[in-house]
PDB file of C-alpha atoms and ligand atoms in Angstrom:
ATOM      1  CA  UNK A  17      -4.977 -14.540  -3.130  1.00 75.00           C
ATOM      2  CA  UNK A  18      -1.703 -15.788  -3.695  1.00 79.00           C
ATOM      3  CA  UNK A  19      -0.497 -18.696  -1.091  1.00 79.00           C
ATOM      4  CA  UNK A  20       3.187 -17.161  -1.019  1.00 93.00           C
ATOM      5  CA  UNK A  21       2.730 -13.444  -0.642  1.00 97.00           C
ATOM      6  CA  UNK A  22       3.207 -11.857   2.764  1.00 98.00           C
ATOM      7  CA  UNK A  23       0.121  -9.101   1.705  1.00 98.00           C
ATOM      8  CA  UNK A  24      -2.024 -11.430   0.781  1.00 97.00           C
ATOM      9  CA  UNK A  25      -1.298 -13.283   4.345  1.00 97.00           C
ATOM     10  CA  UNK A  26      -1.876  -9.490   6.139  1.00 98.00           C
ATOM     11  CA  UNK A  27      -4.895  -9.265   4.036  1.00 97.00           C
ATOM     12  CA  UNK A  28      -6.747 -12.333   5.442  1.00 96.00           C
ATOM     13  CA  UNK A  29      -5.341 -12.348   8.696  1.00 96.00           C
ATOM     14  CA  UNK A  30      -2.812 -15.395   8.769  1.00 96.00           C
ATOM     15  CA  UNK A  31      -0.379 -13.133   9.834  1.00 96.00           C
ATOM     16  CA  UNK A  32      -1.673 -10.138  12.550  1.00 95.00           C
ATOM     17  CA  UNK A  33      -1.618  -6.408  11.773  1.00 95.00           C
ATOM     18  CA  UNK A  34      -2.937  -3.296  12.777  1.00 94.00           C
ATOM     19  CA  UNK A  35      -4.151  -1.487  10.074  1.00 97.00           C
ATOM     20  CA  UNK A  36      -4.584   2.100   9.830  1.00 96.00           C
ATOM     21  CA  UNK A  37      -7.340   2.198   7.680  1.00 96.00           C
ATOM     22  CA  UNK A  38      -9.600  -0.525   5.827  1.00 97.00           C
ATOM     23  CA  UNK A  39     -12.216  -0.985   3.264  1.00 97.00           C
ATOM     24  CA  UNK A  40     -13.649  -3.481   1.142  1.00 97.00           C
ATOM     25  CA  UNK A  41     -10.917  -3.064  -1.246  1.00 98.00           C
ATOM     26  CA  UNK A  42      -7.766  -1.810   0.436  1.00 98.00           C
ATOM     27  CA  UNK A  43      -5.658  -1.516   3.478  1.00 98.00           C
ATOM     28  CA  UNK A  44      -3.021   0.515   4.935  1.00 98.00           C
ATOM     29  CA  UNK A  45      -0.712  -0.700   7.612  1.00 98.00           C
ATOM     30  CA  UNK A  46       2.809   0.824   8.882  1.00 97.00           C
ATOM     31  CA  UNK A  47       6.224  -0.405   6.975  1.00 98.00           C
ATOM     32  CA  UNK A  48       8.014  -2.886   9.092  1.00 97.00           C
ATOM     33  CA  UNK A  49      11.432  -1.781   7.805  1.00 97.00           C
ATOM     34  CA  UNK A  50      10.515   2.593   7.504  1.00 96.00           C
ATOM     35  CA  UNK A  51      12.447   4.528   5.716  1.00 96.00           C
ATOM     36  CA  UNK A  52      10.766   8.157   6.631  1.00 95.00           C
ATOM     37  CA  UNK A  53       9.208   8.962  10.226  1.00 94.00           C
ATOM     38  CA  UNK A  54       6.025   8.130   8.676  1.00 95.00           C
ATOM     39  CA  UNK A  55       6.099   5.776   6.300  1.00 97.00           C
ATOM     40  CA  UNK A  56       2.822   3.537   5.086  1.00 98.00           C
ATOM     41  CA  UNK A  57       1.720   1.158   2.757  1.00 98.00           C
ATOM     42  CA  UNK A  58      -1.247   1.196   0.934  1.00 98.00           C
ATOM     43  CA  UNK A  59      -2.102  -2.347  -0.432  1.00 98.00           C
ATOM     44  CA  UNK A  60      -4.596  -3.505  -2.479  1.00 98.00           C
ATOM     45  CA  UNK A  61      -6.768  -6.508  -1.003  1.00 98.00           C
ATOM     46  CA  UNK A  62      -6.817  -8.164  -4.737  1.00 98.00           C
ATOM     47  CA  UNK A  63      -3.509  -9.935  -5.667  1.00 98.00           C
ATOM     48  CA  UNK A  64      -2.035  -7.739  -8.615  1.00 98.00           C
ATOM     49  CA  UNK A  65       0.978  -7.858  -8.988  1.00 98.00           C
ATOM     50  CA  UNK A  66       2.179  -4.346  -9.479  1.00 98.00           C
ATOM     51  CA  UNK A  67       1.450  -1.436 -12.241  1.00 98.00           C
ATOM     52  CA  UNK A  68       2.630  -3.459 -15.361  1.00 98.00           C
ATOM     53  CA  UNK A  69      -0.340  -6.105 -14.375  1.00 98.00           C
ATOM     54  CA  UNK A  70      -2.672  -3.270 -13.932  1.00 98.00           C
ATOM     55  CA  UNK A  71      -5.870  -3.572 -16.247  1.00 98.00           C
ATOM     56  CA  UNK A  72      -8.381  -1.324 -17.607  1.00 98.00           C
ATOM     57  CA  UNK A  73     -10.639  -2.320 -15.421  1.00 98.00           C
ATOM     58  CA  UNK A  74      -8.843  -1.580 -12.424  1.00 98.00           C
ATOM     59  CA  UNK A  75      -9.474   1.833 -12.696  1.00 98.00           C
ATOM     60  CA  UNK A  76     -11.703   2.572 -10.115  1.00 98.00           C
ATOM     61  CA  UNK A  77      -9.464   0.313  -7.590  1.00 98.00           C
ATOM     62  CA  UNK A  78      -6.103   2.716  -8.624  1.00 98.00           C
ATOM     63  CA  UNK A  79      -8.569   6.086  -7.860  1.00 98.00           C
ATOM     64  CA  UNK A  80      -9.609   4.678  -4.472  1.00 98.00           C
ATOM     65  CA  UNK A  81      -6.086   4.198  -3.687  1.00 98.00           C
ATOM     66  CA  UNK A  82      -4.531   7.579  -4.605  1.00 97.00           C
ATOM     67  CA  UNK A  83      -7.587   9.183  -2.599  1.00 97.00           C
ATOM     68  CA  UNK A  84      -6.470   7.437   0.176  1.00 97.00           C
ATOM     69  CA  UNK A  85      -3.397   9.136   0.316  1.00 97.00           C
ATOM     70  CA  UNK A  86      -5.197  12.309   0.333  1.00 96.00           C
ATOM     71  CA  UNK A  87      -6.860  10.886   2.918  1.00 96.00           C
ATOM     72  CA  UNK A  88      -4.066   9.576   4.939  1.00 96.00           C
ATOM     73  CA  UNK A  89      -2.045  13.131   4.250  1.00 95.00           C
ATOM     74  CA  UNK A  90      -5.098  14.433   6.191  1.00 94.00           C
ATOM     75  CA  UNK A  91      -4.889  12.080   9.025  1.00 93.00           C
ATOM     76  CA  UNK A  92      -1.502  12.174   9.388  1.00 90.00           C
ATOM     77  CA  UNK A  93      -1.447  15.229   8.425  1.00 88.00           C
ATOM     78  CA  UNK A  94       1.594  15.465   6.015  1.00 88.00           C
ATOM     79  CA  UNK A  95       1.048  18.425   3.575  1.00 84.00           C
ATOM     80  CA  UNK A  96       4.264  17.083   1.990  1.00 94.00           C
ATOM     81  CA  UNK A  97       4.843  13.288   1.086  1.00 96.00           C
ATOM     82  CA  UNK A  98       5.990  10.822  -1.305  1.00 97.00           C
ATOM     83  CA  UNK A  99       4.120   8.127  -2.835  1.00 97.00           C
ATOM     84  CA  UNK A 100       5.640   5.714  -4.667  1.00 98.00           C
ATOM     85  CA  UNK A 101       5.911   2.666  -6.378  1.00 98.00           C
ATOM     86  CA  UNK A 102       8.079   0.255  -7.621  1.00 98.00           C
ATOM     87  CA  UNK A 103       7.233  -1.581 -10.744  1.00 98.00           C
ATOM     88  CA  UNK A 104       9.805  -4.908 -11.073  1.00 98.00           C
ATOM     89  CA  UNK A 105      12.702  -6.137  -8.726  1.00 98.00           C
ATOM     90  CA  UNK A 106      15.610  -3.910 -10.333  1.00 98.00           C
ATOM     91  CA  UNK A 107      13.129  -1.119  -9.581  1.00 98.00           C
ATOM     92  CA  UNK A 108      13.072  -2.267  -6.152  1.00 97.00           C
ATOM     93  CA  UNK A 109      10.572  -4.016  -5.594  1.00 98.00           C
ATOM     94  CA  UNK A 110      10.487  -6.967  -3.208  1.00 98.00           C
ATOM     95  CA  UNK A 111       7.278  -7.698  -2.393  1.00 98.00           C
ATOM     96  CA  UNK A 112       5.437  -8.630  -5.525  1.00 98.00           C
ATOM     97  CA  UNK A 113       1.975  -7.215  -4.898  1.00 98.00           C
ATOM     98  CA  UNK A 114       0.852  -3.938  -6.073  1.00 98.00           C
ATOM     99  CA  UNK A 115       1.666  -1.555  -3.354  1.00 98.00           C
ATOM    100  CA  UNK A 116       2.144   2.381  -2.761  1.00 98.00           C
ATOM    101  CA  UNK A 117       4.350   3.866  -0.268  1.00 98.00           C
ATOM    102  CA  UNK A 118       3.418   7.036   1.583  1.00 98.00           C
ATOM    103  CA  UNK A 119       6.765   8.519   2.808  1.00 97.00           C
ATOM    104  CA  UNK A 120       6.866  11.638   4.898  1.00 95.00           C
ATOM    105  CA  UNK A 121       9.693  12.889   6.913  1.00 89.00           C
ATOM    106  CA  UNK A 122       7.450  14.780   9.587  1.00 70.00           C
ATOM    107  CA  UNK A 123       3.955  15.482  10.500  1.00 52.00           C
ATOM    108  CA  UNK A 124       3.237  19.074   9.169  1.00 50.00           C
TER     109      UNK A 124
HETATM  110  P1  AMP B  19       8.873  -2.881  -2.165  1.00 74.43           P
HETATM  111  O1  AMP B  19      10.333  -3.131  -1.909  1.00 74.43           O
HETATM  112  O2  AMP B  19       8.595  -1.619  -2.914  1.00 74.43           O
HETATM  113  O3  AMP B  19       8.230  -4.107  -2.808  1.00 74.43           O
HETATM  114  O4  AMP B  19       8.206  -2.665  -0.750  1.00 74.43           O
HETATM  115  C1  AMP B  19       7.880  -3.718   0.094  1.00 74.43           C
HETATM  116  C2  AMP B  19       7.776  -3.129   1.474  1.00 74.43           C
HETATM  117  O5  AMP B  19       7.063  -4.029   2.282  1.00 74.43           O
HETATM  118  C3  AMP B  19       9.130  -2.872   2.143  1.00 74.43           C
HETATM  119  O6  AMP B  19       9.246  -1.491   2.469  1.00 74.43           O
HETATM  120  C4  AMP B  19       9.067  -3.750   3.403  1.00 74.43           C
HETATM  121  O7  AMP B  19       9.672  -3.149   4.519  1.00 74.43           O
HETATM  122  C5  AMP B  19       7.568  -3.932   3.593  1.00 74.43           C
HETATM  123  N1  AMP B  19       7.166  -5.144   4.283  1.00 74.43           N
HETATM  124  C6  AMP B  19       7.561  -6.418   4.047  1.00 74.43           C
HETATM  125  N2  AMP B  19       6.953  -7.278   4.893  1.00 74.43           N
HETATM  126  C7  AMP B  19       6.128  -6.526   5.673  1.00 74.43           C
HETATM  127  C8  AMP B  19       5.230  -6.813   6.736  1.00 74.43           C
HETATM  128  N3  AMP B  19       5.047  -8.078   7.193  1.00 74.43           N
HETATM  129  N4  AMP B  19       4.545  -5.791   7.311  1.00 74.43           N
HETATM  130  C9  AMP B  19       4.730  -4.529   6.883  1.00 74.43           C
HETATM  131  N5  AMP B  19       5.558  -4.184   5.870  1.00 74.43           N
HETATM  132  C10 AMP B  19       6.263  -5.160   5.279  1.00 74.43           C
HETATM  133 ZN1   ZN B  20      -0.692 -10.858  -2.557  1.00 74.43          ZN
END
């Protein structure tokens, strides 16, 4: 947990969200600011700070959260979507835990 990160205060409730889907290990809650129609984020409950950070043993953690986009693809469902993320500010990132966007422009 990091004291200054606006995920980690989502994460543990300080600040109030509705989240889409949950598990031990990860959320996924709606973009305040969307740039698609649909437009999630799927955030890791451990503080890392993005892909660069990422260790071998986080492995299993990055597999559970590219299945949740098939998941959420499902839900939605979105046969065609983006996910991305950004890896250091003049990449565009802003919020400095790990993240992935999934960005579609309608459900399908
Ligand atoms: P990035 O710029 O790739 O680091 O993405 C950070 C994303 O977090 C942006 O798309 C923001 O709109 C989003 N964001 C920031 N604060 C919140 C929040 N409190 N709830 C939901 N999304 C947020
Ligand atoms: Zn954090």
């Amino acid at each position: 947990m990091s004291l200054d990160c606006v995920f980690c205060k989502i994460i543990s409730k300080q600040i109030p969200s509705q989240p889409l889907l949950e598990t031990d290990d990860l959320i996924v809650i709606k973009d305040i600011a969307p740039q698609a129609p649909i437009h999630y984020l799927i955030i890791p409950k451990r503080h890392i700070t993005n892909v660069a950070a990422l260790q071998l043993s986080d492995r299993d953690l990055m597999g559970d959260l590219i299945l949740v986009a098939t998941k959420l693809s499902q839900m939605v469902p979105a046969s065609a979507f983006r996910l991305i993320t950004n890896n250091g500010a003049a990449a565009g990132q802003s919020v400095f835990h790990l993240h992935f966007h999934f960005l579609a422009d309608k459900a399908n």
